[in-house]
Amino acid sequence: MNSQYFVNLLIIAISAAFINNVVLSQFLGICSFLGISNKIKTASGMGFAVIFVITLSSIICSLIYDFILLPMDLEYLKTIVFIIIIAALVQLVEMVIKKYSPALYDALGVYLPLITTNCAVLGVALINVENGFDIVESIVNGFATAAGFLVAIVVLAGIRERMEHNDITVSFRGFPITLVTATLMAMAFYGFAGLV
């Protein structure tokens, strides 16, 4: 592997995490982003679960697409196959979290199974295929996208924890001020656009 390949991997990582942030630029995965971002602890738990699912699904989906679907001319089945893979991975994550961290499992509640329908997870698998990424590029893109999700959800959770102690106008309390905050975060992340 030459140095140009590593530069390309770095560009993919920076672009996926900051410039094309899955939540703040592409607006994928909003349900869990807004629903779990009340506390930093639960937000980080969700973020790490998403990192695991997106990274592993990027690996498996890339391998299945390259070595099974493409050679057999079954590319049209990619969405269905990817959804099945993601659902199985989320079930695995759910079982592991339930066994090793029951408090986090209870805190995540309904949002943990929602990772299955989190369009960010499926979106990354499809973006990897559409961009023609090889297995290493798919892993880097998947991990960096999930890391960008983690950064965004933890930052929003930190801001929301601080806002609990502020005097906010009644009409803005709850989700209205959260949406305004998310909008300002998206504008801030837009500043990364010229980075790469």
mmCIF file of C-alpha atoms in Angstrom:
data_model
loop_
_atom_site.group_PDB
_atom_site.id
_atom_site.type_symbol
_atom_site.label_atom_id
_atom_site.label_comp_id
_atom_site.label_asym_id
_atom_site.label_seq_id
_atom_site.Cartn_x
_atom_site.Cartn_y
_atom_site.Cartn_z
ATOM 1 C CA MET A 1 0.000 0.000 0.000
ATOM 2 C CA ASN A 2 1.376 3.354 -0.975
ATOM 3 C CA SER A 3 1.150 6.643 0.876
ATOM 4 C CA GLN A 4 -1.568 7.935 -1.460
ATOM 5 C CA TYR A 5 -3.851 5.129 -0.263
ATOM 6 C CA PHE A 6 -3.320 6.144 3.377
ATOM 7 C CA VAL A 7 -4.006 9.791 2.509
ATOM 8 C CA ASN A 8 -7.212 8.646 0.815
ATOM 9 C CA LEU A 9 -8.205 6.718 3.975
ATOM 10 C CA LEU A 10 -7.538 9.822 6.083
ATOM 11 C CA ILE A 11 -9.696 11.925 3.753
ATOM 12 C CA ILE A 12 -12.500 9.345 3.977
ATOM 13 C CA ALA A 13 -12.281 9.361 7.781
ATOM 14 C CA ILE A 14 -12.286 13.148 8.179
ATOM 15 C CA SER A 15 -15.030 13.545 5.624
ATOM 16 C CA ALA A 16 -17.252 10.887 7.215
ATOM 17 C CA ALA A 17 -16.788 12.088 10.792
ATOM 18 C CA PHE A 18 -16.950 15.855 10.393
ATOM 19 C CA ILE A 19 -17.733 17.176 6.907
ATOM 20 C CA ASN A 20 -20.492 14.715 6.019
ATOM 21 C CA ASN A 21 -21.518 14.001 9.609
ATOM 22 C CA VAL A 22 -24.279 11.447 9.395
ATOM 23 C CA VAL A 23 -26.591 13.328 11.774
ATOM 24 C CA LEU A 24 -25.726 16.980 11.268
ATOM 25 C CA SER A 25 -25.078 17.026 7.500
ATOM 26 C CA GLN A 26 -26.966 14.056 6.094
ATOM 27 C CA PHE A 27 -29.754 14.069 8.718
ATOM 28 C CA LEU A 28 -29.741 10.290 9.131
ATOM 29 C CA GLY A 29 -30.342 8.722 12.534
ATOM 30 C CA ILE A 30 -32.218 11.705 13.937
ATOM 31 C CA CYS A 31 -34.629 9.619 16.074
ATOM 32 C CA SER A 32 -31.950 8.196 18.355
ATOM 33 C CA PHE A 33 -29.940 11.439 18.171
ATOM 34 C CA LEU A 34 -32.796 13.447 19.663
ATOM 35 C CA GLY A 35 -34.278 10.706 21.833
ATOM 36 C CA ILE A 36 -31.186 9.536 23.714
ATOM 37 C CA SER A 37 -29.294 12.794 24.042
ATOM 38 C CA ASN A 38 -30.695 13.747 27.480
ATOM 39 C CA LYS A 39 -27.718 12.470 29.483
ATOM 40 C CA ILE A 40 -24.072 12.061 28.502
ATOM 41 C CA LYS A 41 -23.891 8.530 29.930
ATOM 42 C CA THR A 42 -26.776 7.158 27.862
ATOM 43 C CA ALA A 43 -25.709 9.154 24.802
ATOM 44 C CA SER A 44 -22.197 7.722 24.947
ATOM 45 C CA GLY A 45 -23.597 4.212 25.449
ATOM 46 C CA MET A 46 -25.755 4.623 22.363
ATOM 47 C CA GLY A 47 -22.815 6.091 20.463
ATOM 48 C CA PHE A 48 -20.559 3.135 21.245
ATOM 49 C CA ALA A 49 -23.335 0.691 20.321
ATOM 50 C CA VAL A 50 -23.714 2.503 16.991
ATOM 51 C CA ILE A 51 -19.938 2.398 16.458
ATOM 52 C CA PHE A 52 -19.960 -1.361 16.947
ATOM 53 C CA VAL A 53 -22.976 -1.956 14.706
ATOM 54 C CA ILE A 54 -21.923 0.373 11.884
ATOM 55 C CA THR A 55 -18.312 -0.825 11.813
ATOM 56 C CA LEU A 56 -19.218 -4.502 11.899
ATOM 57 C CA SER A 57 -22.045 -4.081 9.394
ATOM 58 C CA SER A 58 -19.666 -2.203 7.071
ATOM 59 C CA ILE A 59 -17.280 -5.159 7.152
ATOM 60 C CA ILE A 60 -19.912 -7.859 6.682
ATOM 61 C CA CYS A 61 -21.979 -5.970 4.106
ATOM 62 C CA SER A 62 -18.871 -5.148 2.075
ATOM 63 C CA LEU A 63 -17.721 -8.772 2.084
ATOM 64 C CA ILE A 64 -21.147 -10.149 1.176
ATOM 65 C CA TYR A 65 -21.609 -7.579 -1.567
ATOM 66 C CA ASP A 66 -18.141 -8.125 -3.089
ATOM 67 C CA PHE A 67 -17.973 -11.914 -2.820
ATOM 68 C CA ILE A 68 -21.590 -13.058 -3.087
ATOM 69 C CA LEU A 69 -23.956 -10.471 -4.565
ATOM 70 C CA LEU A 70 -21.672 -9.079 -7.294
ATOM 71 C CA PRO A 71 -20.370 -12.415 -8.636
ATOM 72 C CA MET A 72 -23.891 -13.876 -8.698
ATOM 73 C CA ASP A 73 -25.418 -10.755 -10.329
ATOM 74 C CA LEU A 74 -27.677 -10.154 -7.331
ATOM 75 C CA GLU A 75 -26.811 -6.505 -6.631
ATOM 76 C CA TYR A 76 -30.524 -5.638 -6.597
ATOM 77 C CA LEU A 77 -30.854 -7.588 -3.318
ATOM 78 C CA LYS A 78 -28.312 -5.450 -1.477
ATOM 79 C CA THR A 79 -30.830 -3.420 0.531
ATOM 80 C CA ILE A 80 -32.700 -6.482 1.793
ATOM 81 C CA VAL A 81 -29.499 -8.360 2.600
ATOM 82 C CA PHE A 82 -28.016 -5.346 4.390
ATOM 83 C CA ILE A 83 -31.173 -4.898 6.497
ATOM 84 C CA ILE A 84 -31.034 -8.553 7.583
ATOM 85 C CA ILE A 85 -27.346 -8.237 8.526
ATOM 86 C CA ILE A 86 -27.974 -5.027 10.494
ATOM 87 C CA ALA A 87 -30.944 -6.535 12.336
ATOM 88 C CA ALA A 88 -28.863 -9.544 13.377
ATOM 89 C CA LEU A 89 -26.009 -7.327 14.597
ATOM 90 C CA VAL A 90 -28.356 -5.145 16.632
ATOM 91 C CA GLN A 91 -29.808 -8.234 18.297
ATOM 92 C CA LEU A 92 -26.270 -9.287 19.205
ATOM 93 C CA VAL A 93 -25.496 -5.830 20.648
ATOM 94 C CA GLU A 94 -28.772 -5.839 22.574
ATOM 95 C CA MET A 95 -28.011 -9.219 24.152
ATOM 96 C CA VAL A 96 -24.465 -8.169 25.120
ATOM 97 C CA ILE A 97 -25.580 -4.851 26.656
ATOM 98 C CA LYS A 98 -28.445 -6.543 28.509
ATOM 99 C CA LYS A 99 -26.050 -9.088 30.004
ATOM 100 C CA TYR A 100 -23.084 -6.837 30.861
ATOM 101 C CA SER A 101 -24.741 -3.457 31.506
ATOM 102 C CA PRO A 102 -28.387 -3.792 32.567
ATOM 103 C CA ALA A 103 -28.506 -0.148 33.687
ATOM 104 C CA LEU A 104 -27.457 1.060 30.226
ATOM 105 C CA TYR A 105 -29.891 -1.398 28.656
ATOM 106 C CA ASP A 106 -32.737 0.070 30.719
ATOM 107 C CA ALA A 107 -31.623 3.644 30.007
ATOM 108 C CA LEU A 108 -31.503 3.078 26.247
ATOM 109 C CA GLY A 109 -34.936 1.496 26.322
ATOM 110 C CA VAL A 110 -36.715 1.396 22.991
ATOM 111 C CA TYR A 111 -33.916 3.270 21.238
ATOM 112 C CA LEU A 112 -31.568 0.285 21.287
ATOM 113 C CA PRO A 113 -33.768 -1.856 19.010
ATOM 114 C CA LEU A 114 -34.285 1.286 16.924
ATOM 115 C CA ILE A 115 -30.670 0.986 15.777
ATOM 116 C CA THR A 116 -32.058 -1.721 13.477
ATOM 117 C CA THR A 117 -34.204 0.865 11.731
ATOM 118 C CA ASN A 118 -31.641 3.641 12.132
ATOM 119 C CA CYS A 119 -31.229 4.816 8.588
ATOM 120 C CA ALA A 120 -27.654 5.871 9.381
ATOM 121 C CA VAL A 121 -26.559 2.237 9.682
ATOM 122 C CA LEU A 122 -28.146 1.214 6.386
ATOM 123 C CA GLY A 123 -27.030 4.489 4.815
ATOM 124 C CA VAL A 124 -23.376 3.787 5.561
ATOM 125 C CA ALA A 125 -23.578 0.291 4.056
ATOM 126 C CA LEU A 126 -25.187 1.689 0.909
ATOM 127 C CA ILE A 127 -22.730 4.612 0.691
ATOM 128 C CA ASN A 128 -19.834 2.145 0.899
ATOM 129 C CA VAL A 129 -21.251 0.210 -2.056
ATOM 130 C CA GLU A 130 -22.212 3.287 -4.092
ATOM 131 C CA ASN A 131 -18.742 4.814 -3.690
ATOM 132 C CA GLY A 132 -17.059 1.536 -4.650
ATOM 133 C CA PHE A 133 -15.077 1.351 -1.424
ATOM 134 C CA ASP A 134 -12.909 -1.712 -0.865
ATOM 135 C CA ILE A 135 -13.056 -3.535 2.485
ATOM 136 C CA VAL A 136 -10.517 -1.266 4.235
ATOM 137 C CA GLU A 137 -12.169 1.909 2.938
ATOM 138 C CA SER A 138 -15.562 0.550 4.040
ATOM 139 C CA ILE A 139 -14.249 -0.113 7.553
ATOM 140 C CA VAL A 140 -12.688 3.352 7.790
ATOM 141 C CA ASN A 141 -15.843 5.030 6.461
ATOM 142 C CA GLY A 142 -18.085 3.021 8.788
ATOM 143 C CA PHE A 143 -15.989 3.627 11.889
ATOM 144 C CA ALA A 144 -15.481 7.335 11.154
ATOM 145 C CA THR A 145 -19.179 7.854 10.430
ATOM 146 C CA ALA A 146 -20.099 6.182 13.720
ATOM 147 C CA ALA A 147 -17.427 8.177 15.566
ATOM 148 C CA GLY A 148 -18.954 11.351 14.111
ATOM 149 C CA PHE A 149 -22.348 10.184 15.390
ATOM 150 C CA LEU A 150 -20.820 9.603 18.835
ATOM 151 C CA VAL A 151 -19.252 13.081 18.898
ATOM 152 C CA ALA A 152 -22.499 14.746 17.822
ATOM 153 C CA ILE A 153 -24.747 12.899 20.282
ATOM 154 C CA VAL A 154 -22.378 13.387 23.239
ATOM 155 C CA VAL A 155 -21.958 17.095 22.499
ATOM 156 C CA LEU A 156 -25.744 17.523 22.249
ATOM 157 C CA ALA A 157 -26.219 15.574 25.494
ATOM 158 C CA GLY A 158 -23.690 17.790 27.255
ATOM 159 C CA ILE A 159 -25.450 20.916 26.057
ATOM 160 C CA ARG A 160 -28.856 19.534 27.059
ATOM 161 C CA GLU A 161 -27.574 18.671 30.549
ATOM 162 C CA ARG A 162 -26.334 22.248 30.936
ATOM 163 C CA MET A 163 -29.635 23.663 29.654
ATOM 164 C CA GLU A 164 -31.592 21.853 32.384
ATOM 165 C CA HIS A 165 -30.373 24.481 34.845
ATOM 166 C CA ASN A 166 -31.076 27.485 32.611
ATOM 167 C CA ASP A 167 -34.158 29.664 32.601
ATOM 168 C CA ILE A 168 -35.642 28.933 29.177
ATOM 169 C CA THR A 169 -38.860 30.486 27.909
ATOM 170 C CA VAL A 170 -41.767 28.070 28.355
ATOM 171 C CA SER A 171 -42.493 27.862 24.636
ATOM 172 C CA PHE A 172 -38.904 26.735 23.939
ATOM 173 C CA ARG A 173 -38.556 24.109 26.687
ATOM 174 C CA GLY A 174 -38.076 20.489 25.680
ATOM 175 C CA PHE A 175 -37.715 19.594 22.018
ATOM 176 C CA PRO A 176 -37.959 23.127 20.566
ATOM 177 C CA ILE A 177 -34.722 24.246 22.259
ATOM 178 C CA THR A 178 -33.160 20.858 21.413
ATOM 179 C CA LEU A 179 -33.967 21.374 17.730
ATOM 180 C CA VAL A 180 -32.546 24.908 17.840
ATOM 181 C CA THR A 181 -29.398 23.537 19.499
ATOM 182 C CA ALA A 182 -29.074 20.770 16.882
ATOM 183 C CA THR A 183 -29.477 23.382 14.151
ATOM 184 C CA LEU A 184 -26.680 25.484 15.623
ATOM 185 C CA MET A 185 -24.498 22.384 15.882
ATOM 186 C CA ALA A 186 -25.183 21.587 12.210
ATOM 187 C CA MET A 187 -24.168 25.118 11.285
ATOM 188 C CA ALA A 188 -20.984 24.749 13.328
ATOM 189 C CA PHE A 189 -20.125 21.454 11.628
ATOM 190 C CA TYR A 190 -20.716 23.151 8.272
ATOM 191 C CA GLY A 191 -17.528 25.049 9.051
ATOM 192 C CA PHE A 192 -15.585 21.825 8.446
ATOM 193 C CA ALA A 193 -16.710 21.843 4.770
ATOM 194 C CA GLY A 194 -13.495 23.401 3.468
ATOM 195 C CA LEU A 195 -11.247 21.093 5.496
ATOM 196 C CA VAL A 196 -10.797 18.456 2.782
#
